[in-house]
XYZ file of C-alpha atoms in Angstrom:
787
model
C -0.012 -0.018 -0.005
C 1.101 3.512 -0.776
C -0.198 7.082 -0.349
C -0.913 9.728 -2.962
C -0.438 12.416 -0.159
C 2.083 10.741 2.078
C 2.761 13.875 4.219
C -0.794 13.955 5.339
C -0.411 10.490 6.665
C 1.627 11.974 9.472
C -1.592 13.370 10.826
C -2.229 9.936 12.179
C -0.293 11.081 15.198
C -3.388 12.937 16.204
C -4.655 9.716 17.775
C -2.579 10.741 20.855
C -4.774 13.832 21.430
C -7.675 11.940 23.009
C -5.192 10.022 25.119
C -3.525 13.169 26.388
C -6.941 14.807 27.182
C -7.981 11.612 28.998
C -4.834 11.662 31.067
C -5.164 15.411 31.865
C -8.701 15.081 32.957
C -7.738 12.201 35.335
C -5.097 14.394 36.992
C -7.684 17.129 37.730
C -9.926 14.899 40.036
C -9.655 15.449 43.886
C -10.529 12.876 46.552
C -13.066 14.226 49.130
C -14.005 12.266 52.172
C -17.724 11.926 52.747
C -19.311 10.347 55.775
C -21.899 8.441 53.809
C -19.416 7.214 51.169
C -19.096 3.867 52.694
C -22.726 3.167 51.795
C -21.771 3.295 47.992
C -18.574 1.428 48.189
C -20.318 -1.908 47.408
C -21.987 -0.437 44.267
C -18.859 1.307 43.041
C -16.845 -1.940 43.627
C -19.259 -4.054 41.598
C -19.402 -1.543 38.571
C -15.805 -0.370 38.537
C -14.683 -2.908 35.867
C -17.641 -2.005 33.587
C -16.930 1.748 34.005
C -13.276 1.246 32.949
C -14.243 -0.943 29.895
C -16.747 1.784 28.707
C -14.087 4.442 29.078
C -11.501 2.267 27.205
C -13.891 1.643 24.269
C -14.719 5.363 24.019
C -11.002 6.234 24.234
C -10.090 3.787 21.452
C -12.839 5.136 19.176
C -11.791 8.726 19.889
C -8.167 7.837 19.090
C -9.179 6.021 15.803
C -11.202 8.993 14.498
C -8.326 11.478 13.963
C -6.014 8.553 12.761
C -8.624 7.463 10.203
C -9.175 11.129 9.197
C -5.395 11.577 8.461
C -5.270 8.270 6.503
C -8.285 9.431 4.510
C -6.665 12.771 3.584
C -3.464 10.926 2.648
C -5.459 8.879 -0.030
C -4.034 5.364 0.419
C -3.705 3.106 -2.652
C -3.588 -0.709 -2.694
C -0.858 -1.841 -5.031
C -0.224 -5.434 -4.053
C 3.448 -6.464 -3.865
C 4.644 -4.144 -6.692
C 5.175 -0.534 -7.207
C 2.515 1.409 -9.287
C 3.809 2.077 -12.870
C 1.828 5.247 -13.035
C 2.144 6.923 -16.440
C 5.303 4.917 -17.446
C 4.888 4.083 -21.195
C 4.363 0.417 -22.188
C 5.159 -1.706 -25.214
C 2.039 -3.509 -26.432
C 1.889 -6.125 -29.225
C -1.757 -6.809 -30.274
C -2.360 -10.105 -32.095
C -5.517 -9.587 -34.085
C -7.229 -12.565 -35.486
C -8.457 -11.607 -39.002
C -9.311 -15.137 -40.275
C -12.640 -15.421 -42.071
C -14.368 -17.030 -39.024
C -14.161 -13.559 -37.509
C -16.746 -12.446 -40.181
C -19.509 -14.261 -38.255
C -22.270 -11.582 -38.194
C -25.360 -10.737 -36.263
C -27.364 -7.525 -35.708
C -24.716 -6.440 -33.170
C -21.887 -6.767 -35.656
C -19.191 -9.235 -36.578
C -16.638 -10.804 -34.334
C -13.881 -8.783 -36.133
C -15.741 -5.534 -35.591
C -15.854 -6.348 -31.828
C -12.080 -7.271 -31.868
C -11.155 -3.976 -33.622
C -13.103 -1.886 -31.139
C -11.584 -3.745 -28.240
C -8.106 -3.211 -29.618
C -8.830 0.541 -30.131
C -10.069 0.822 -26.557
C -6.950 -0.869 -25.151
C -4.690 1.487 -27.241
C -6.667 4.527 -26.026
C -6.178 3.368 -22.347
C -2.415 2.897 -22.623
C -0.217 5.490 -21.003
C 1.051 8.473 -23.117
C 4.237 7.536 -24.981
C 3.453 3.922 -25.290
C 4.402 2.061 -28.443
C 2.233 -0.375 -30.316
C 2.678 -3.242 -32.788
C -0.269 -5.034 -34.414
C 0.228 -8.533 -35.825
C -2.517 -9.942 -38.043
C -2.693 -13.672 -37.561
C -4.918 -14.805 -40.433
C -3.040 -16.933 -43.085
C 0.509 -16.009 -42.166
C 1.659 -13.521 -39.470
C 1.537 -10.047 -41.003
C 2.619 -6.891 -39.111
C 0.389 -3.887 -39.613
C 3.414 -1.557 -39.377
C 7.020 -2.052 -40.349
C 8.119 -0.817 -36.790
C 6.433 0.043 -33.454
C 4.236 3.150 -33.644
C 3.541 5.571 -30.784
C 0.694 7.520 -32.400
C -2.421 5.895 -30.900
C -4.750 7.714 -33.340
C -2.750 6.556 -36.383
C -2.917 2.953 -35.126
C -6.653 3.134 -34.419
C -7.213 4.636 -37.866
C -5.468 1.830 -39.616
C -7.279 -0.821 -37.440
C -10.669 0.543 -38.458
C -9.712 0.239 -42.097
C -9.029 -3.534 -41.812
C -11.301 -6.307 -42.924
C -11.243 -10.014 -41.976
C -11.670 -12.824 -44.461
C -8.099 -14.174 -44.361
C -7.062 -17.807 -43.988
C -7.019 -19.858 -40.850
C -5.170 -18.173 -37.973
C -1.488 -19.185 -37.785
C -1.361 -19.246 -33.979
C 2.023 -20.752 -33.378
C 3.824 -18.692 -35.900
C 2.081 -15.519 -34.847
C 3.031 -16.045 -31.125
C 6.573 -16.529 -32.103
C 6.615 -13.502 -34.333
C 4.953 -11.329 -31.681
C 7.499 -12.361 -29.094
C 10.263 -11.369 -31.617
C 8.528 -8.020 -32.094
C 8.352 -7.499 -28.329
C 12.077 -8.092 -27.975
C 12.752 -5.205 -30.297
C 10.548 -2.723 -28.436
C 11.968 -0.186 -26.182
C 9.907 0.091 -22.904
C 10.456 -2.081 -19.872
C 6.734 -3.137 -19.538
C 5.956 -5.425 -22.385
C 2.689 -7.307 -23.089
C 1.294 -9.582 -25.760
C -2.488 -9.311 -26.124
C -4.351 -11.943 -28.210
C -7.727 -10.928 -29.585
C -9.389 -13.951 -31.186
C -12.490 -16.036 -31.336
C -10.333 -18.959 -30.106
C -11.539 -21.710 -32.411
C -10.319 -25.131 -31.238
C -8.936 -25.934 -34.780
C -6.535 -23.042 -34.484
C -5.469 -23.446 -30.829
C -5.465 -27.194 -30.244
C -1.858 -27.451 -31.512
C -0.668 -25.359 -28.612
C -1.943 -27.936 -26.186
C 1.104 -30.090 -27.292
C 4.824 -29.542 -27.858
C 4.455 -26.207 -29.579
C 2.796 -24.745 -26.521
C 5.525 -26.067 -24.228
C 8.202 -24.542 -26.596
C 6.526 -21.188 -26.603
C 6.151 -21.143 -22.791
C 9.823 -21.995 -22.462
C 10.814 -19.192 -24.761
C 8.452 -16.758 -22.899
C 10.158 -17.695 -19.582
C 13.647 -17.060 -21.042
C 13.023 -13.450 -21.920
C 15.548 -11.132 -20.281
C 12.841 -8.482 -19.893
C 9.585 -10.105 -18.761
C 6.787 -10.246 -21.292
C 3.242 -10.831 -20.218
C 0.818 -12.828 -22.330
C -2.873 -12.046 -22.194
C -5.620 -14.055 -23.816
C -8.788 -12.052 -24.561
C -11.592 -14.044 -26.326
C -13.698 -11.724 -28.517
C -17.151 -12.558 -29.899
C -19.960 -10.580 -31.407
C -22.761 -9.043 -29.275
C -25.290 -11.856 -29.361
C -22.656 -14.545 -28.782
C -21.442 -12.648 -25.785
C -24.943 -12.841 -24.338
C -25.396 -16.513 -24.874
C -23.672 -19.689 -23.809
C -23.570 -21.226 -27.248
C -20.167 -22.716 -28.095
C -21.227 -23.708 -31.645
C -22.948 -21.818 -34.384
C -24.563 -23.796 -37.257
C -23.094 -23.096 -40.599
C -23.235 -24.368 -44.186
C -20.169 -24.006 -46.339
C -18.838 -24.711 -49.805
C -15.502 -26.390 -49.139
C -14.100 -27.105 -52.515
C -14.699 -27.342 -56.330
C -13.106 -30.483 -57.649
C -12.063 -30.401 -61.285
C -10.609 -33.097 -63.619
C -6.905 -33.549 -63.039
C -6.170 -33.709 -66.825
C -6.047 -30.980 -69.429
C -9.325 -29.727 -70.754
C -10.164 -29.126 -74.405
C -12.540 -26.665 -76.015
C -16.023 -28.069 -75.961
C -15.009 -31.097 -73.853
C -17.719 -32.373 -71.478
C -16.534 -32.717 -67.904
C -17.966 -32.811 -64.406
C -17.512 -30.335 -61.583
C -17.990 -31.639 -58.064
C -18.995 -29.155 -55.340
C -18.344 -30.258 -51.789
C -20.871 -28.997 -49.263
C -20.397 -29.372 -45.565
C -23.072 -28.864 -42.931
C -21.739 -28.017 -39.531
C -25.180 -27.914 -38.052
C -27.098 -30.725 -36.262
C -30.168 -30.357 -38.428
C -30.853 -31.582 -42.000
C -31.321 -28.896 -44.570
C -33.993 -30.310 -46.955
C -33.661 -27.809 -49.815
C -30.504 -25.918 -50.633
C -29.876 -24.274 -54.013
C -26.444 -24.343 -55.471
C -25.486 -22.228 -58.471
C -22.524 -22.825 -60.846
C -21.204 -19.911 -62.782
C -18.605 -19.583 -65.508
C -16.883 -16.212 -65.540
C -19.798 -14.780 -63.408
C -22.470 -16.074 -65.764
C -24.831 -18.680 -64.322
C -24.799 -21.924 -66.264
C -26.403 -24.508 -63.908
C -28.544 -24.771 -60.782
C -28.967 -27.758 -58.525
C -31.324 -28.105 -55.494
C -30.250 -30.674 -52.994
C -30.787 -31.853 -49.429
C -27.808 -31.524 -47.107
C -27.303 -33.992 -44.308
C -26.440 -32.871 -40.761
C -22.797 -32.920 -39.586
C -21.525 -34.256 -42.873
C -20.441 -33.621 -46.553
C -22.770 -33.629 -49.468
C -21.482 -33.722 -53.145
C -23.180 -31.920 -56.002
C -22.154 -32.784 -59.625
C -22.444 -30.244 -62.403
C -21.969 -31.198 -66.095
C -19.932 -28.543 -67.811
C -18.323 -27.662 -71.141
C -16.290 -24.463 -72.098
C -16.531 -23.255 -75.626
C -13.589 -20.952 -75.759
C -9.864 -21.464 -75.035
C -7.927 -19.641 -72.396
C -8.228 -19.017 -68.703
C -11.669 -19.206 -67.077
C -13.189 -19.090 -63.574
C -15.742 -21.524 -62.394
C -17.508 -20.588 -59.211
C -20.297 -22.154 -57.029
C -22.596 -20.301 -54.785
C -24.840 -21.470 -51.980
C -28.292 -19.767 -51.691
C -28.682 -20.263 -47.950
C -28.609 -17.655 -45.253
C -26.417 -18.341 -42.278
C -24.013 -16.622 -39.837
C -21.016 -16.721 -42.113
C -21.578 -15.629 -45.720
C -17.952 -15.614 -46.904
C -17.751 -19.471 -47.171
C -20.890 -19.698 -49.194
C -18.788 -19.150 -52.330
C -16.094 -21.189 -53.828
C -14.071 -20.765 -57.047
C -11.598 -22.640 -59.200
C -9.497 -21.450 -62.102
C -9.428 -23.634 -65.243
C -7.287 -23.546 -68.312
C -8.944 -24.645 -71.521
C -6.808 -25.538 -74.562
C -7.703 -25.815 -78.238
C -4.648 -27.983 -79.033
C -1.776 -29.790 -77.427
C 1.060 -30.523 -79.899
C 2.961 -33.733 -79.398
C 6.102 -34.796 -81.267
C 6.529 -38.594 -81.724
C 10.091 -39.708 -82.481
C 9.755 -43.151 -84.012
C 12.778 -45.369 -83.436
C 11.464 -48.327 -85.474
C 9.427 -46.950 -88.438
C 7.681 -49.212 -90.854
C 5.584 -48.890 -93.912
C 3.289 -51.610 -92.794
C 0.029 -50.716 -90.934
C 0.363 -50.796 -87.200
C 4.023 -51.980 -87.502
C 5.742 -48.646 -86.682
C 6.774 -48.120 -83.086
C 4.415 -45.104 -82.699
C 1.360 -46.300 -84.648
C -0.634 -47.486 -81.633
C 0.382 -44.473 -79.671
C -0.577 -42.079 -82.383
C -4.069 -43.677 -82.630
C -4.538 -43.572 -78.872
C -3.665 -39.851 -78.729
C -5.883 -38.788 -81.672
C -8.740 -41.348 -81.800
C -11.223 -38.859 -83.300
C -8.858 -37.927 -86.129
C -8.152 -41.555 -87.035
C -11.851 -42.429 -86.757
C -12.736 -39.497 -89.085
C -15.306 -38.259 -86.583
C -16.656 -34.690 -86.373
C -15.314 -34.327 -82.892
C -11.809 -32.828 -82.559
C -8.867 -34.117 -80.612
C -7.106 -31.985 -78.019
C -3.809 -33.619 -78.852
C -2.290 -33.146 -82.273
C 0.655 -35.461 -83.191
C 3.546 -35.200 -85.558
C 5.762 -38.256 -86.203
C 9.373 -38.052 -87.348
C 12.228 -40.514 -87.647
C 15.174 -40.184 -85.261
C 17.362 -38.528 -87.800
C 14.916 -35.555 -88.193
C 15.062 -34.628 -84.518
C 16.678 -31.242 -84.062
C 16.152 -27.909 -82.287
C 13.683 -26.748 -84.913
C 11.576 -29.830 -84.594
C 11.183 -29.108 -80.844
C 9.723 -25.614 -81.373
C 6.076 -25.175 -80.321
C 5.948 -28.736 -78.903
C 4.426 -29.475 -75.482
C 5.456 -33.190 -75.262
C 8.226 -35.189 -76.970
C 8.052 -38.988 -77.084
C 11.270 -41.010 -77.734
C 9.689 -44.317 -78.808
C 12.280 -47.126 -78.980
C 14.914 -44.693 -80.189
C 18.327 -46.470 -80.300
C 20.409 -43.407 -79.469
C 20.747 -39.706 -80.202
C 23.685 -37.803 -81.614
C 25.351 -35.294 -79.292
C 23.670 -32.248 -80.884
C 20.343 -34.024 -80.605
C 20.898 -34.845 -76.957
C 21.892 -31.294 -76.154
C 18.779 -30.009 -77.964
C 16.524 -32.341 -75.990
C 18.192 -31.408 -72.654
C 17.783 -27.726 -73.408
C 14.211 -28.307 -74.334
C 13.347 -30.181 -71.074
C 15.386 -27.882 -68.889
C 13.410 -24.994 -70.286
C 10.027 -26.421 -69.259
C 9.450 -29.074 -71.820
C 8.283 -32.652 -71.250
C 9.794 -35.982 -72.416
C 8.435 -39.485 -72.478
C 11.022 -42.337 -73.136
C 9.523 -45.743 -74.002
C 11.642 -48.931 -74.208
C 11.994 -51.425 -77.077
C 14.305 -53.827 -78.817
C 16.484 -51.173 -80.359
C 17.820 -49.465 -77.292
C 21.585 -48.948 -77.078
C 21.976 -49.712 -73.355
C 25.511 -48.359 -73.049
C 24.389 -45.038 -74.525
C 21.292 -44.824 -72.340
C 23.315 -45.669 -69.238
C 26.205 -43.288 -69.891
C 24.410 -40.426 -71.578
C 20.792 -40.386 -70.904
C 20.968 -41.624 -67.310
C 24.477 -40.486 -66.381
C 24.496 -41.748 -62.815
C 21.274 -39.872 -61.944
C 22.345 -36.615 -63.442
C 20.892 -37.180 -66.916
C 17.336 -37.001 -68.294
C 16.325 -40.593 -67.546
C 14.684 -41.271 -64.124
C 16.494 -44.680 -63.833
C 18.990 -46.697 -65.890
C 17.826 -49.529 -68.194
C 19.567 -52.726 -67.058
C 18.285 -55.885 -68.963
C 15.211 -57.209 -70.679
C 12.917 -59.319 -68.406
C 9.939 -61.586 -69.145
C 9.571 -63.881 -72.124
C 12.271 -64.523 -74.631
C 11.522 -64.061 -78.321
C 10.171 -67.293 -79.818
C 12.808 -69.589 -81.114
C 15.746 -68.068 -79.204
C 16.387 -71.310 -77.346
C 15.407 -73.648 -80.229
C 11.738 -73.997 -79.231
C 8.738 -72.497 -81.009
C 7.208 -71.132 -77.853
C 8.442 -68.077 -75.936
C 10.100 -68.942 -72.644
C 9.807 -67.016 -69.356
C 6.994 -65.408 -67.268
C 4.816 -62.410 -68.130
C 3.731 -59.697 -65.789
C 0.650 -57.551 -65.221
C 0.195 -54.000 -63.929
C -0.576 -53.842 -60.229
C -4.055 -52.560 -59.495
C -3.486 -50.102 -56.641
C -4.647 -46.801 -55.347
C -2.986 -44.364 -57.623
C -1.960 -41.017 -56.325
C -0.495 -39.379 -59.346
C -2.938 -37.029 -61.107
C -2.375 -38.799 -64.519
C -3.567 -42.123 -63.047
C -6.422 -41.009 -60.799
C -8.855 -42.036 -63.480
C -8.071 -45.675 -62.973
C -9.080 -45.619 -59.293
C -12.558 -45.856 -60.598
C -13.372 -49.273 -62.340
C -15.280 -47.270 -64.956
C -11.899 -45.867 -66.039
C -10.572 -49.173 -67.195
C -8.576 -52.179 -65.705
C -4.861 -51.718 -66.247
C -4.210 -55.088 -64.666
C -5.927 -56.889 -67.532
C -3.041 -56.133 -69.903
C -0.284 -58.786 -70.240
C 3.232 -57.310 -70.292
C 5.398 -59.950 -72.051
C 8.746 -58.078 -72.013
C 10.052 -55.079 -70.107
C 13.325 -53.592 -68.847
C 14.434 -53.769 -65.256
C 15.948 -50.552 -63.996
C 18.638 -49.758 -61.454
C 19.641 -46.945 -59.189
C 22.879 -44.926 -59.747
C 24.977 -46.816 -57.162
C 24.094 -50.095 -58.919
C 24.739 -48.988 -62.512
C 28.176 -50.471 -62.448
C 27.288 -53.580 -60.454
C 27.682 -57.189 -61.285
C 25.317 -59.467 -63.157
C 23.391 -60.472 -59.994
C 22.701 -56.902 -59.301
C 21.566 -56.284 -62.907
C 19.167 -59.182 -62.660
C 17.361 -57.748 -59.641
C 14.726 -55.164 -60.401
C 14.955 -52.272 -58.102
C 13.063 -49.147 -57.203
C 13.628 -45.997 -59.099
C 16.763 -43.857 -58.657
C 15.202 -42.327 -55.519
C 17.656 -39.907 -53.939
C 20.331 -40.924 -56.436
C 20.323 -37.513 -57.999
C 20.483 -35.734 -54.654
C 23.638 -37.538 -53.840
C 25.422 -36.199 -56.928
C 27.035 -32.753 -57.119
C 24.812 -29.975 -58.363
C 25.127 -28.992 -62.000
C 23.175 -27.055 -64.653
C 19.787 -28.699 -65.246
C 20.206 -30.933 -62.245
C 17.513 -33.609 -61.831
C 15.363 -34.235 -58.835
C 14.666 -37.621 -57.231
C 12.617 -40.072 -59.327
C 9.261 -41.524 -58.303
C 7.565 -44.712 -59.360
C 3.987 -44.129 -60.666
C 3.054 -47.689 -61.536
C 4.557 -51.130 -60.947
C 4.313 -54.636 -62.365
C 3.181 -57.494 -60.169
C 6.712 -58.727 -59.704
C 7.772 -55.446 -58.283
C 9.548 -53.901 -61.298
C 8.673 -50.303 -62.046
C 6.553 -49.727 -65.143
C 6.216 -46.011 -65.160
C 8.721 -43.599 -63.543
C 8.818 -39.756 -63.302
C 11.361 -37.150 -62.282
C 11.881 -33.399 -62.652
C 14.741 -32.097 -64.800
C 15.291 -28.343 -64.626
C 11.932 -26.753 -65.291
C 10.712 -29.732 -67.234
C 9.490 -33.234 -66.638
C 10.680 -36.710 -67.841
C 8.606 -39.967 -67.770
C 10.124 -43.408 -68.452
C 7.993 -46.318 -69.727
C 9.957 -49.618 -69.191
C 8.075 -51.470 -71.925
C 7.377 -50.731 -75.591
C 4.437 -48.606 -76.796
C 3.682 -51.120 -79.628
C 2.124 -54.508 -79.541
C 5.411 -56.442 -79.745
C 6.162 -56.510 -76.040
C 2.670 -56.453 -74.567
C -1.043 -56.474 -75.520
C -1.563 -53.166 -73.660
C -1.786 -51.108 -76.941
C -4.451 -53.488 -78.183
C -6.708 -52.998 -75.195
C -9.272 -50.183 -74.803
C -7.546 -49.007 -71.620
C -4.482 -47.956 -73.623
C -6.328 -44.905 -75.065
C -7.226 -43.264 -71.738
C -3.885 -44.303 -70.231
C -1.789 -42.518 -72.876
C -4.186 -39.539 -73.000
C -3.996 -39.053 -69.254
C -0.214 -39.464 -69.208
C 0.472 -37.009 -72.064
C -1.951 -34.359 -70.945
C -0.781 -34.790 -67.376
C 2.796 -34.229 -68.520
C 1.879 -31.080 -70.415
C 0.045 -29.587 -67.462
C 2.395 -30.883 -64.806
C 5.103 -28.477 -65.678
C 2.864 -25.398 -65.533
C 2.553 -23.350 -62.368
C -0.708 -24.038 -60.611
C -3.614 -21.690 -60.949
C -5.427 -22.853 -57.810
C -3.043 -22.070 -54.928
C -3.151 -21.885 -51.139
C -3.300 -18.548 -49.510
C 0.109 -17.087 -49.260
C 1.583 -19.075 -52.156
C 2.869 -17.132 -55.155
C 0.803 -16.631 -58.228
C 3.115 -17.552 -61.088
C 2.560 -17.209 -64.796
C 5.035 -18.229 -67.510
C 5.459 -15.418 -70.008
C 6.761 -16.636 -73.354
C 8.516 -14.035 -75.570
C 10.936 -14.145 -78.447
C 13.205 -11.470 -79.774
C 13.136 -10.619 -83.498
C 15.711 -8.344 -85.048
C 14.198 -5.605 -87.247
C 15.701 -4.207 -90.378
C 17.578 -1.465 -88.536
C 19.177 -3.973 -86.163
C 17.096 -3.219 -83.167
C 15.147 -5.788 -81.148
C 11.422 -6.168 -81.341
C 9.582 -8.250 -78.724
C 6.757 -10.363 -79.740
C 4.701 -13.132 -78.098
C 5.428 -16.753 -78.953
C 4.347 -20.086 -77.527
C 7.981 -20.899 -76.986
C 10.337 -18.702 -74.970
C 13.606 -20.195 -76.070
C 14.710 -17.096 -77.995
C 13.838 -14.724 -75.183
C 16.553 -12.967 -73.194
C 16.690 -11.609 -69.618
C 16.952 -8.144 -71.064
C 13.802 -8.603 -72.989
C 11.962 -9.991 -69.900
C 13.023 -6.993 -67.901
C 11.101 -4.736 -70.247
C 7.854 -6.491 -69.647
C 5.335 -6.039 -66.863
C 2.038 -7.677 -65.967
C -0.911 -6.259 -64.014
C -2.587 -8.073 -61.166
C -6.091 -7.222 -59.900
C -6.555 -8.485 -56.290
C -9.846 -9.670 -54.698
C -10.376 -6.176 -53.125
C -10.004 -4.468 -56.579
C -6.476 -3.225 -56.149
C -4.289 -3.071 -59.265
C -0.575 -3.819 -58.890
C 2.143 -3.997 -61.499
C 4.323 -7.109 -61.492
C 7.580 -7.224 -63.471
C 8.624 -10.189 -65.614
C 11.913 -11.688 -64.471
C 14.176 -14.280 -65.933
C 14.436 -17.440 -63.797
C 16.590 -20.111 -65.368
C 15.453 -20.487 -68.932
C 11.937 -19.090 -68.262
C 10.352 -15.681 -67.999
C 8.001 -15.549 -65.061
C 5.574 -13.073 -63.561
C 5.453 -13.801 -59.904
C 2.904 -12.103 -57.563
C 3.559 -12.899 -53.846
C 0.727 -11.054 -51.986
C -1.915 -13.683 -52.157
C -2.854 -13.951 -48.465
C -6.469 -12.797 -48.964
C -8.459 -15.702 -50.454
C -10.250 -14.994 -53.658
C -9.622 -14.276 -57.331
C -6.387 -12.776 -58.617
C -6.451 -11.768 -62.343
C -3.054 -11.283 -63.982
C -3.046 -9.519 -67.384
C -0.043 -10.714 -69.349
C 1.939 -8.657 -71.862
C -0.058 -10.066 -74.835
C -3.374 -8.905 -73.268
C -4.497 -12.362 -72.177
C -5.748 -12.879 -68.662
C -4.456 -15.568 -66.309
C -6.699 -16.321 -63.317
C -5.567 -17.520 -59.953
C -7.669 -18.641 -57.079
C -6.198 -18.305 -53.631
C -7.859 -20.793 -51.195
C -7.621 -21.435 -47.494
C -8.204 -24.107 -44.849
C -12.041 -24.785 -44.648
C -11.715 -25.719 -40.995
C -12.375 -22.078 -40.188
C -15.960 -22.735 -41.223
C -16.553 -24.874 -38.129
C -17.783 -21.986 -35.911
C -17.028 -23.695 -32.650
C -15.543 -21.683 -29.755
C -13.454 -22.892 -26.936
C -15.393 -22.984 -23.633
C -14.232 -21.379 -20.484
C -12.638 -24.565 -19.097
C -10.527 -25.119 -22.230
C -9.551 -21.478 -22.373
C -8.334 -21.755 -18.731
C -6.345 -24.926 -19.565
C -4.760 -23.122 -22.506
C -3.842 -20.131 -20.371
C -2.337 -22.391 -17.722
C -0.225 -24.146 -20.373
C 1.094 -20.851 -21.817
C 1.395 -19.232 -18.438
C -0.980 -16.513 -19.769
C -3.600 -14.404 -18.128
C -7.150 -15.091 -19.333
C -9.538 -12.160 -19.349
C -13.125 -11.883 -20.319
C -13.491 -8.499 -21.806
C -11.642 -5.348 -22.764
C -13.083 -3.632 -19.693
C -11.489 -6.179 -17.430
C -8.106 -5.444 -19.050
C -8.617 -1.717 -18.575
C -9.516 -2.243 -14.917
C -6.574 -4.454 -14.398
C -4.305 -1.995 -16.174
C -5.579 0.844 -14.031
C -4.922 -1.120 -10.855
C -1.378 -2.098 -12.085
C -0.555 1.583 -12.955
C -2.158 3.452 -10.065
C -3.364 0.899 -7.636
C -6.834 0.855 -6.062
C -7.761 3.908 -3.864
C -9.654 3.006 -0.709
C -10.462 6.528 0.616
C -14.173 5.928 -0.027
C -14.048 2.962 2.271
C -12.094 4.913 4.864
C -14.663 7.770 4.691
C -17.433 5.284 5.404
C -15.392 3.852 8.253
C -14.892 7.383 9.636
C -18.622 8.232 9.572
C -19.415 5.010 11.241
C -16.864 5.664 14.085
C -18.286 9.137 14.601
C -21.849 7.835 14.841
C -20.710 5.014 17.098
C -18.841 7.351 19.423
C -21.957 9.563 19.740
C -24.302 6.567 20.473
C -21.900 4.936 22.937
C -21.350 8.180 24.753
C -25.007 8.805 25.223
C -25.649 5.238 26.287
C -22.811 5.131 28.728
C -23.754 8.380 30.236
C -27.376 7.285 30.619
C -26.252 4.106 32.453
C -24.168 6.101 34.854
C -27.101 8.524 35.399
């Protein structure tokens, strides 16, 4: 306890005044002998003790009155064990949850509105000279200012301009970032204040190891930092005990994983989740293409579960488009009633087939079956058009010019390439091209091992070792082939190109009989003995990572499909900006009956289109991931010798200097326009936009005037509008060694007590009045008794 007027507390010495008066009055009494006094001695003797007790009580009350009056005038303040901070400035870091669950609305406003007003009131209540940092926790931790700000009005003005709608709150990362901000602030009193709706999905991770790690870091601070948890809800939620708000959300639009052609029929699957406990018998769902409504479905939505809605769709024009679904259903959170996806539609996909075993006989060339599978409508002379267009050339015709404007190159049973041809193919793949290598009886194994595989540093995912399966008829003097055949393993495929075959309607790959194939080996076994060569192994996983880095370095390989004896059938790896697939059997009917089966058509179509789209930057991204578009340019020299920049499907002739002259424009979900420069990265020119934290549509206008659409999505778990109850909040606060408060007013009261203590003069005044009244009553009563 301390005093605001400590000198006046010395007035408590006035308690001696009644005592002095009492002693003086006692000394003025005289003893007078009286003859009849002996008649009263018995009465006086029996009442002497009570008389003295009455006088002592009155004396104590009369002594307490001036002492209490002096304490009252000194204005005592209760401060606990500490010293009042007074107007000493503080350093406050406010962690503001701006995830889209904070947009839950009611007539009293949204959760985010309540959080902003609470933050502004805390800032207004802080001592003059305090400094403030605001950290937005939605998506990724984002500081509102580059450095701490002392202007409370400026901070409040910026806070009131904010909107919610960001991704799920990054709690662990935000707490670590806030602690780092607090370390760089200047005042001795430091505090982290978390304003959030405290959804269990965001905070449950702190109940485990991350929470212990943060608490340890908090304890290790050289200057103590206090953590305050302040749950914020909207007005009606604050007046109710509900911990869960019913909500219906559109979680995802699922599109086909393969490339889409102009006019191609495909299905769009909308995933609806009902977080309520009641069935919704009639919910309308709209599907829009570029904001134009194209389909409507009315469906029932089961409680506490997911409902799928299928829309048939076809897009008549090539280019970038936006498909969006919308729920027509009122609920507390409107922002999750919409969901969008960007889709790229193509009018053609050129493929170059390099035939290593050409023939004039029908279906005898190495690429005949493959060409038919890739362009079935063209060969069938149907009115429908194929997305894929093929061009077949012999090995000798392969050169840099042949690779221009090609999306996929297939080396089908090619014996070997010349050095210039190999360099052209490497340059093509490294620059973002895709290559499929199929096996056959003409392969030069030494060349493939030394040049195309090159101990994991070449184009090939794994090295060809030896032919497995049946021998050719008659090689051992018999008329029947010897050896075992194999079949493709039916499994749950994860690669986008093979997802179709997880559904039995897509075809049965295991029905095909593979008569001959190559075993493959990892880099460390490429020079092994015959026993090692006879053993089929996994792909060259991690083999490339163990080699020194070099230009066009390859990443680790992956097995996409296997045979039932364990040998890989289809392998994949990245090479530079491109992609390489390896097929360990032939693509004609000599080594297997796969090309003669109906499943061969969708298999090759899925593989080729998957390769073409697999090297492109994604258009549907997670919030915070960069939106990247490949800008293809070429430089033409005009008659006067100057460079003229034009658009081209291939960027091989472009230069970094040319790319530096180009810019793109991005329109963000809130309508802001920003310029994004085109930069040279490796052999590609890229436009890279980084600020995609806000979920929604980002439209990038490329130098040729075409639009590229990007959809930034976020974790749908925020749509579960559950709040942590009081008990769980208290457990969380205990684990983090934090202080849990119920409102902004409680924080202000607590801050006032910490800064100035709690004055108790009102209570002392009441006590003084009680003593005065008590002294008067007792005086009259004791006097009456004596009378």
